[in-house]
Amino acid sequence: MDLDHGQPLRVAHVITGLERGGAETMLYRLLGALADQPVAACVISLTGPGTLAEPIEQLGVPVHCLRLNTPCGLAGGLPRLCRLLRDWPADVVQGWLYHGNLAASLAVGRHGPPVVWGIHHTGTEGLRGRTRGLVALSARLSRSAAASIVCCSNSALVTHRQLGFATERLTTIANGWDTQAWRPRPELRAAARTALDLAPDDLVVGTVGRFHAMKDYPTLVAAIGQLAQRWSTLKLLLCGRGLTPDNVELTGWLRELELLDRVRLVGERTDIPAVLSSLDVFCLSSHTEALPLVVGEAMASGLPCIQTDVGDLRALAGSTGWVVPPRNPDALAATLATVLALPADQRQAAGQAGRTRIQRRHSLQVMARRYLDLWRSVQA
C-alpha cells in the first residue's frame, strides 16, 4: 500500500484504555497497517496497558500509560498528559473514545497541533451517567475543540449529529479488515472443534463478544431454544469476556430453557480465527452497535452471517448476509432455521460472497489511507 511519499507525519494517539475492545483493536490494526509508511506514532492510554500495549509496542510504537484509576480522574493526570505531548511533539493528535477525545483536546489547548476525535459508539444507550454527561459536554465543545470528528459508521455520524455534535466536523471512516489475517481456515476446523468440545457433525452457531446488555444474549439464547428440538446436533458457542460457566445470570437463562448441554461457554480467547473456523453460522444478536469488528471478521473468514439491523450492519452485509430486527427472538429463530436448512455448499457460497464484499469494500488498507488523508488535511 503506497499511501504517501512526503515527510513523516507524527501522530499521537490518546485513548481511554488498551483492554481489547472494538476501538482499541482498531487502533492496533491501524498502527500495523501504517507501519511501513512515513508515519511516526505514539500511544497514550489514560488508564493501564491492558492486553494491547505489548502488541502495539511490538510494532515499534511506544506506549505511555497514565494509569488513572478511572478515565474520569483526568484532572489529576492532565499535567502528565501535557508533559508527554510536549516531550513527543505531534503534528496531529488523534483521540479515541469520549474520554480520550476530551483529554486530547484539553492537553493540546488552543495553540497546539490539530486534534481529531474518534467516535466508536452509535449513541448513548448503555453508557453510564457520567459518560452520558461527557457526551453532552463533548457536543458543546465539538466546534472549538476538534478539527475533525471521525465516526466509525454512518449510523454513529447521524446519531451524533442529532446529539448536537458539529455537523461540519463530522465524517465517517468505516472500520477495515485485514483479509489475509481473517480468511477461511478449514485446516483448523477439526482441532478447534475437539478443543471446544464440539463433535465433527455438530451444527454450530456461534458468536464472539463480551457479556454485556447491548449484545442481547437473551435473544440469541431464546432463538436457539426454539430450534433445539428441530436439530438434535445443534450447538451454540459463546466466546468472549464473561461468557463462562461461572456466569450465574447466563447459566440461569440456559438452565431455564434446558440448553446447558447445547451451549459451549468458552470465555475470552486469543485464537479467534480457530474459534470462527469451528462454526457453521455466525450470529450477532446485539440491540445496539456502530460497526462491530467481529462481523467483518466472520465475513472475511468466509462464514455465512446473521446479524441484527443495528448500526451499519445492513450496509456492511449488503446482499451477502441475513439481517433481522433486534430484540426479536422469533425473527432470529426463523432466519437461523432458514440458514441452517441450507445445504452446506450453499452456506459456504454465502460465506464466500461476504468475504468478497469485505475484500472489495472494507479492506484495512482503504481505512488506513483515509485516516492518513484526513490527518494531512487537518494540518492545512
XYZ file of N, CA and C in Angstrom, residues 160-353:
582
model
N -24.739 11.219 16.324
C -24.003 12.286 16.994
C -24.344 13.660 16.430
N -24.753 13.714 15.193
C -25.297 14.973 14.677
C -26.565 15.334 15.453
N -27.416 14.354 15.702
C -28.642 14.592 16.462
C -28.346 14.960 17.912
N -27.222 14.470 18.439
C -26.827 14.791 19.810
C -26.215 16.177 19.932
N -26.024 16.845 18.807
C -25.531 18.216 18.838
C -24.078 18.394 18.480
N -23.412 17.335 18.014
C -22.024 17.486 17.584
C -21.981 18.311 16.287
N -20.898 19.039 16.118
C -20.775 19.963 14.988
C -20.867 19.213 13.658
N -21.909 19.506 12.902
C -22.149 18.806 11.638
C -20.970 18.955 10.682
N -20.404 20.158 10.627
C -19.329 20.419 9.661
C -18.032 19.703 10.020
N -17.934 19.191 11.249
C -16.728 18.471 11.653
C -16.852 16.958 11.455
N -18.069 16.464 11.335
C -18.309 15.022 11.320
C -17.962 14.391 9.981
N -17.311 13.244 10.037
C -17.023 12.452 8.840
C -17.009 10.981 9.231
N -17.093 10.114 8.262
C -17.091 8.674 8.523
C -15.868 8.026 7.901
N -15.170 7.246 8.706
C -14.162 6.318 8.192
C -14.535 4.957 8.759
N -15.092 4.130 7.907
C -15.578 2.828 8.360
C -14.425 1.921 8.754
N -14.688 1.036 9.701
C -13.696 0.040 10.091
C -13.249 -0.765 8.877
N -12.014 -1.215 8.917
C -11.484 -2.048 7.839
C -10.914 -3.343 8.387
N -10.784 -4.331 7.528
C -10.335 -5.659 7.951
C -9.182 -6.150 7.081
N -8.241 -6.802 7.725
C -7.115 -7.433 7.049
C -7.574 -8.809 6.563
N -7.791 -8.938 5.278
C -8.362 -10.180 4.749
C -7.331 -11.277 4.564
N -6.083 -10.990 4.875
C -5.100 -12.067 4.966
C -5.124 -12.681 6.359
N -5.231 -11.817 7.361
C -5.314 -12.321 8.734
C -6.643 -13.032 8.976
N -7.716 -12.486 8.380
C -9.053 -13.078 8.529
C -9.443 -13.710 7.204
N -9.373 -15.021 7.157
C -9.659 -15.772 5.935
C -10.184 -17.156 6.333
N -10.806 -17.865 5.408
C -11.246 -19.236 5.733
C -10.056 -20.105 6.115
N -10.204 -20.846 7.195
C -9.117 -21.721 7.662
C -9.668 -23.131 7.921
N -10.027 -23.853 6.864
C -10.584 -25.196 7.055
C -9.618 -26.156 7.734
N -8.315 -25.857 7.638
C -7.329 -26.751 8.244
C -7.366 -26.699 9.775
N -8.004 -25.657 10.324
C -8.092 -25.529 11.781
C -9.351 -26.157 12.358
N -10.296 -26.508 11.500
C -11.635 -26.855 11.960
C -11.653 -28.070 12.893
N -11.033 -29.155 12.502
C -11.116 -30.389 13.291
C -10.506 -30.210 14.675
N -9.303 -29.638 14.729
C -8.640 -29.444 16.016
C -9.397 -28.452 16.886
N -9.933 -27.397 16.270
C -10.678 -26.404 17.034
C -11.934 -27.019 17.634
N -12.614 -27.838 16.874
C -13.834 -28.463 17.406
C -13.503 -29.403 18.567
N -12.436 -30.132 18.451
C -12.035 -31.001 19.557
C -11.737 -30.182 20.802
N -10.989 -29.077 20.628
C -10.618 -28.235 21.765
C -11.823 -27.564 22.406
N -12.871 -27.325 21.627
C -14.050 -26.624 22.115
C -15.189 -27.570 22.477
N -14.894 -28.855 22.550
C -15.880 -29.865 22.939
C -17.063 -29.906 21.963
N -16.733 -29.879 20.684
C -17.740 -29.972 19.625
C -17.446 -31.199 18.783
N -18.504 -31.902 18.397
C -18.348 -33.086 17.572
C -18.207 -32.695 16.103
N -17.582 -33.548 15.293
C -17.407 -33.223 13.870
C -18.719 -32.958 13.142
N -19.796 -33.660 13.544
C -21.060 -33.494 12.831
C -22.020 -32.529 13.525
N -21.575 -31.819 14.552
C -22.428 -30.825 15.181
C -22.712 -29.682 14.217
N -23.906 -29.123 14.323
C -24.300 -27.946 13.560
C -24.135 -26.761 14.516
N -23.111 -25.951 14.283
C -22.687 -24.995 15.308
C -22.976 -23.559 14.874
N -23.771 -22.879 15.696
C -23.995 -21.442 15.593
C -23.142 -20.786 16.667
N -22.479 -19.689 16.337
C -21.620 -19.075 17.342
C -21.499 -17.582 17.203
N -20.981 -16.971 18.254
C -20.721 -15.538 18.240
C -19.538 -15.253 19.136
N -18.977 -14.050 18.965
C -17.842 -13.602 19.762
C -18.148 -12.195 20.261
N -18.078 -12.001 21.558
C -18.344 -10.682 22.129
C -18.491 -10.775 23.635
N -18.151 -9.724 24.341
C -18.210 -9.748 25.794
C -19.644 -9.889 26.289
N -19.787 -10.306 27.540
C -21.104 -10.387 28.166
C -21.528 -8.979 28.570
N -22.485 -8.428 27.826
C -22.936 -7.057 28.054
C -24.371 -6.957 27.556
N -25.151 -6.092 28.193
C -26.573 -5.970 27.831
C -26.756 -5.629 26.363
N -25.868 -4.794 25.798
C -26.029 -4.393 24.402
C -25.915 -5.575 23.440
N -25.236 -6.645 23.846
C -25.079 -7.810 22.977
C -26.339 -8.656 22.930
N -27.240 -8.464 23.893
C -28.562 -9.110 23.919
C -28.479 -10.628 23.766
N -27.713 -11.260 24.626
C -27.627 -12.717 24.594
C -28.950 -13.414 24.920
N -29.831 -12.817 25.726
C -31.128 -13.485 25.935
C -31.887 -13.755 24.641
N -31.807 -12.832 23.684
C -32.497 -13.045 22.403
C -31.876 -14.206 21.638
N -30.549 -14.278 21.615
C -29.884 -15.377 20.912
C -30.187 -16.710 21.576
N -30.129 -16.749 22.893
C -30.414 -17.989 23.619
C -31.857 -18.421 23.383
N -32.792 -17.466 23.410
C -34.198 -17.805 23.185
C -34.413 -18.353 21.778
N -33.725 -17.772 20.788
C -33.866 -18.262 19.410
C -33.343 -19.684 19.289
N -32.204 -19.981 19.904
C -31.668 -21.339 19.872
C -32.628 -22.293 20.575
N -33.231 -21.830 21.655
C -34.199 -22.669 22.363
C -35.363 -23.090 21.485
N -35.782 -22.218 20.583
C -36.885 -22.553 19.679
C -36.501 -23.622 18.661
N -35.194 -23.740 18.383
C -34.739 -24.644 17.324
C -34.160 -25.946 17.848
N -33.994 -26.045 19.166
C -33.265 -27.179 19.736
C -33.891 -28.520 19.380
N -35.210 -28.589 19.375
C -35.867 -29.864 19.093
C -35.809 -30.238 17.610
N -35.649 -29.233 16.753
C -35.637 -29.495 15.308
C -34.316 -30.106 14.860
N -33.193 -29.670 15.474
C -31.877 -30.186 15.107
C -31.215 -30.807 16.335
N -31.094 -32.099 16.337
C -30.533 -32.778 17.512
C -29.054 -32.469 17.702
N -28.372 -32.088 16.635
C -26.934 -31.805 16.730
C -26.633 -30.309 16.855
N -27.672 -29.490 17.012
C -27.458 -28.043 17.080
C -26.721 -27.663 18.363
N -25.673 -26.859 18.229
C -24.919 -26.344 19.359
C -24.760 -24.836 19.202
N -24.635 -24.139 20.346
C -24.370 -22.708 20.367
C -23.048 -22.483 21.079
N -22.127 -21.777 20.430
C -20.830 -21.466 21.025
C -20.774 -19.973 21.319
N -20.512 -19.626 22.585
C -20.415 -18.237 23.011
C -18.990 -17.969 23.497
N -18.319 -17.053 22.836
C -16.912 -16.757 23.115
C -16.773 -15.280 23.456
N -16.159 -14.986 24.592
C -15.939 -13.598 24.958
C -15.834 -13.430 26.462
N -15.394 -12.272 26.867
C -15.220 -11.988 28.290
C -16.547 -12.109 29.029
N -16.561 -12.917 30.064
C -17.766 -13.114 30.865
C -18.662 -14.233 30.389
N -18.384 -14.807 29.243
C -19.203 -15.905 28.712
C -18.606 -17.230 29.179
N -18.740 -17.486 30.475
C -18.103 -18.625 31.120
C -19.119 -19.373 31.981
N -18.826 -20.626 32.318
C -19.776 -21.412 33.120
C -20.045 -20.839 34.501
N -19.185 -19.961 35.012
C -19.435 -19.377 36.333
C -20.279 -18.106 36.267
N -20.784 -17.772 35.084
C -21.694 -16.636 34.926
C -23.094 -17.096 35.330
N -23.497 -16.758 36.544
C -24.753 -17.272 37.098
C -25.959 -16.786 36.304
N -25.928 -15.535 35.878
C -27.058 -14.987 35.118
C -27.233 -15.724 33.794
N -26.133 -15.898 33.085
C -26.185 -16.566 31.788
C -26.594 -18.029 31.921
N -25.989 -18.744 32.842
C -26.337 -20.167 33.001
C -27.768 -20.324 33.489
N -28.279 -19.315 34.191
C -29.689 -19.360 34.596
C -30.615 -19.341 33.398
N -30.313 -18.493 32.414
C -31.124 -18.482 31.187
C -31.066 -19.837 30.497
N -29.870 -20.400 30.419
C -29.695 -21.677 29.719
C -30.415 -22.806 30.450
N -30.328 -22.793 31.766
C -30.988 -23.836 32.540
C -32.510 -23.762 32.374
N -33.027 -22.557 32.370
C -34.476 -22.374 32.233
C -34.986 -22.940 30.918
N -34.185 -22.840 29.867
C -34.586 -23.339 28.549
C -34.026 -24.729 28.256
N -33.429 -25.347 29.259
C -32.856 -26.694 29.138
C -31.833 -26.763 28.008
N -30.945 -25.773 28.002
C -29.945 -25.682 26.936
C -28.512 -25.858 27.434
N -28.335 -26.175 28.694
C -26.976 -26.245 29.227
C -26.075 -27.194 28.440
N -26.650 -28.313 27.983
C -25.829 -29.281 27.250
C -25.652 -28.901 25.783
N -26.352 -27.864 25.342
C -26.266 -27.433 23.938
C -25.283 -26.285 23.733
N -24.879 -25.648 24.827
C -24.126 -24.398 24.720
C -22.710 -24.590 25.251
N -21.740 -24.064 24.497
C -20.356 -24.084 24.919
C -19.968 -22.655 25.311
N -19.630 -22.465 26.581
C -19.229 -21.163 27.106
C -17.706 -21.184 27.254
N -17.006 -20.546 26.336
C -15.546 -20.715 26.279
C -14.782 -19.481 26.746
N -15.489 -18.412 27.137
C -14.827 -17.245 27.677
C -13.996 -16.490 26.654
N -13.126 -15.623 27.160
C -12.285 -14.802 26.284
C -11.102 -15.621 25.793
N -10.856 -15.584 24.491
C -9.775 -16.355 23.895
C -9.006 -15.480 22.914
N -7.786 -15.896 22.662
C -6.955 -15.170 21.696
C -6.909 -15.862 20.334
N -7.413 -17.093 20.252
C -7.362 -17.846 18.997
C -8.684 -17.728 18.233
N -9.118 -16.476 18.013
C -10.426 -16.263 17.389
C -10.501 -16.855 15.974
N -9.455 -16.790 15.143
C -9.564 -17.458 13.837
C -9.906 -18.941 13.962
N -9.332 -19.621 14.953
C -9.660 -21.031 15.159
C -11.094 -21.184 15.646
N -11.518 -20.299 16.545
C -12.897 -20.349 17.035
C -13.870 -20.199 15.865
N -13.635 -19.210 15.007
C -14.523 -18.991 13.865
C -14.512 -20.194 12.920
N -13.375 -20.840 12.786
C -13.287 -21.998 11.889
C -14.149 -23.156 12.367
N -14.497 -23.159 13.652
C -15.305 -24.253 14.197
C -16.796 -24.076 13.923
N -17.200 -22.891 13.445
C -18.618 -22.570 13.293
C -19.145 -22.951 11.917
N -20.457 -23.160 11.870
C -21.164 -23.282 10.595
C -21.867 -21.980 10.238
N -22.320 -21.241 11.252
C -23.037 -19.979 11.054
C -22.605 -19.016 12.151
N -22.330 -17.776 11.764
C -22.050 -16.733 12.745
C -23.321 -15.923 12.970
N -23.569 -15.540 14.230
C -24.802 -14.812 14.535
C -24.520 -13.718 15.556
N -24.920 -12.498 15.257
C -24.800 -11.378 16.187
C -26.207 -10.893 16.541
N -26.517 -10.851 17.844
C -27.871 -10.512 18.290
C -27.965 -9.159 18.965
N -26.947 -8.311 18.851
C -26.902 -7.030 19.563
C -28.118 -6.155 19.263
N -28.538 -5.374 20.269
C -29.619 -4.422 20.010
C -29.090 -3.014 19.770
N -27.778 -2.821 19.906
C -27.155 -1.560 19.512
C -25.694 -1.827 19.185
N -25.211 -1.247 18.114
C -23.823 -1.340 17.679
C -23.571 -0.178 16.728
N -22.321 0.094 16.423
C -21.974 1.025 15.352
C -21.561 0.196 14.133
N -20.353 -0.341 14.165
C -19.892 -1.254 13.119
C -18.938 -2.244 13.787
N -19.470 -3.269 14.427
C -18.633 -4.173 15.224
C -17.630 -4.934 14.374
N -16.408 -5.019 14.882
C -15.343 -5.670 14.144
C -15.632 -7.139 13.895
N -16.282 -7.797 14.857
C -16.412 -9.248 14.782
C -17.232 -9.692 13.583
N -18.205 -8.901 13.149
C -18.997 -9.304 11.976
C -18.135 -9.278 10.723
N -17.331 -8.231 10.563
C -16.409 -8.190 9.423
C -15.399 -9.314 9.471
N -14.943 -9.661 10.676
C -14.010 -10.775 10.817
C -14.653 -12.084 10.380
N -15.909 -12.278 10.786
C -16.617 -13.500 10.401
C -16.854 -13.538 8.895
N -17.236 -12.390 8.320
C -17.438 -12.340 6.872
C -16.141 -12.624 6.135
N -15.058 -11.978 6.562
C -13.764 -12.203 5.909
C -13.304 -13.647 6.071
N -13.767 -14.312 7.133
C -13.412 -15.712 7.377
C -14.286 -16.680 6.584
N -15.187 -16.141 5.777
C -15.994 -16.983 4.897
C -17.186 -17.626 5.556
N -17.670 -17.053 6.662
C -18.831 -17.628 7.342
C -20.121 -16.963 6.881
N -21.195 -17.729 6.687
C -22.498 -17.105 6.492
C -22.884 -16.392 7.780
N -23.354 -15.159 7.668
C -23.573 -14.320 8.847
C -25.024 -13.859 8.951
N -25.539 -13.955 10.154
C -26.835 -13.390 10.507
C -26.569 -12.300 11.524
N -27.111 -11.108 11.309
C -26.908 -10.024 12.246
C -28.160 -9.172 12.376
N -28.272 -8.494 13.498
C -29.413 -7.620 13.706
C -29.238 -6.324 12.914
N -30.353 -5.666 12.675
C -30.367 -4.453 11.864
C -30.051 -3.249 12.753
N -28.790 -3.146 13.151
C -28.341 -2.049 14.006
C -27.079 -1.444 13.389
N -26.840 -0.174 13.712
C -25.659 0.489 13.188
C -25.587 0.388 11.677
N -24.397 0.091 11.176
C -24.179 -0.024 9.733
C -24.117 -1.476 9.265
N -24.690 -2.382 10.042
C -24.555 -3.798 9.697
C -25.314 -4.165 8.426
N -26.447 -3.534 8.168
C -27.156 -3.819 6.908
C -26.306 -3.404 5.720
N -25.688 -2.230 5.822
C -24.827 -1.766 4.727
C -23.596 -2.648 4.593
N -23.059 -3.110 5.707
C -21.888 -3.982 5.646
C -22.216 -5.285 4.934
N -23.354 -5.872 5.274
C -23.737 -7.165 4.702
C -24.135 -7.056 3.241
N -24.791 -5.957 2.868
C -25.317 -5.870 1.505
C -26.273 -7.011 1.244
N -26.088 -7.684 0.129
C -26.946 -8.827 -0.209
C -26.308 -10.154 0.171
N -25.221 -10.108 0.957
C -24.469 -11.342 1.213
C -24.842 -12.028 2.524
N -25.602 -11.372 3.381
C -25.936 -11.983 4.660
C -27.409 -11.838 4.969
N -27.772 -12.164 6.190
C -29.155 -12.097 6.637
C -29.243 -11.089 7.769
N -30.186 -10.150 7.662
C -30.345 -9.094 8.650
C -31.733 -9.211 9.267
N -31.800 -9.207 10.601
C -33.074 -9.385 11.305
C -33.278 -8.221 12.263
N -34.531 -7.933 12.624
C -34.776 -6.849 13.578
C -34.219 -7.204 14.953
N -33.715 -6.216 15.690
C -33.176 -6.509 17.026
C -34.292 -6.845 18.013
N -33.901 -7.520 19.095
C -34.805 -7.851 20.192
C -36.032 -8.605 19.709
N -35.832 -9.501 18.770
C -36.944 -10.269 18.205
C -36.516 -11.729 18.087
N -36.669 -12.520 19.162
C -36.222 -13.918 19.121
C -36.913 -14.748 18.044
N -38.188 -14.446 17.777
C -38.911 -15.222 16.766
C -38.316 -15.004 15.381
N -38.040 -13.744 15.046
C -37.452 -13.459 13.735
C -36.056 -14.059 13.624
N -35.294 -13.993 14.699
C -33.954 -14.565 14.668
C -34.015 -16.073 14.515
N -34.937 -16.707 15.239
C -35.072 -18.159 15.135
C -35.485 -18.563 13.721
N -36.414 -17.816 13.116
C -36.866 -18.147 11.767
C -35.732 -18.019 10.757
N -34.909 -16.974 10.898
C -33.798 -16.787 9.973
C -32.719 -17.840 10.191
N -32.433 -18.148 11.451
C -31.486 -19.221 11.737
C -31.960 -20.533 11.117
N -33.249 -20.813 11.228
C -33.793 -22.052 10.655
C -33.588 -22.082 9.146
N -33.802 -20.940 8.489
C -33.614 -20.862 7.036
C -32.169 -21.154 6.652
N -31.230 -20.555 7.372
C -29.817 -20.716 7.032
C -29.328 -22.117 7.377
N -29.733 -22.622 8.523
C -29.300 -23.959 8.937
C -29.848 -25.035 8.006
N -31.008 -24.795 7.390
C -31.609 -25.776 6.495
C -30.956 -25.798 5.119
N -30.131 -24.796 4.810
C -29.466 -24.775 3.512
C -28.447 -25.910 3.419
N -28.240 -26.472 2.229
C -27.132 -27.420 2.054
C -25.810 -26.750 2.390
N -24.864 -27.515 2.858
C -23.580 -26.957 3.298
C -22.911 -26.136 2.207
N -23.019 -26.591 0.934
C -22.332 -25.853 -0.132
C -22.972 -24.480 -0.359
N -24.279 -24.367 -0.122
C -24.933 -23.068 -0.266
C -24.549 -22.123 0.873
N -24.411 -22.660 2.074
C -23.930 -21.816 3.175
C -22.508 -21.341 2.892
N -21.679 -22.224 2.372
C -20.305 -21.840 2.047
C -20.263 -20.776 0.957
N -21.146 -20.887 -0.030
C -21.188 -19.887 -1.099
C -21.598 -18.524 -0.544
N -22.556 -18.521 0.384
C -22.959 -17.256 1.012
C -21.799 -16.662 1.801
N -21.061 -17.518 2.496
C -19.908 -17.036 3.241
C -18.840 -16.464 2.329
N -18.595 -17.094 1.205
C -17.596 -16.594 0.266
C -18.025 -15.255 -0.329
N -19.322 -15.081 -0.570
C -19.811 -13.795 -1.077
C -19.555 -12.684 -0.066
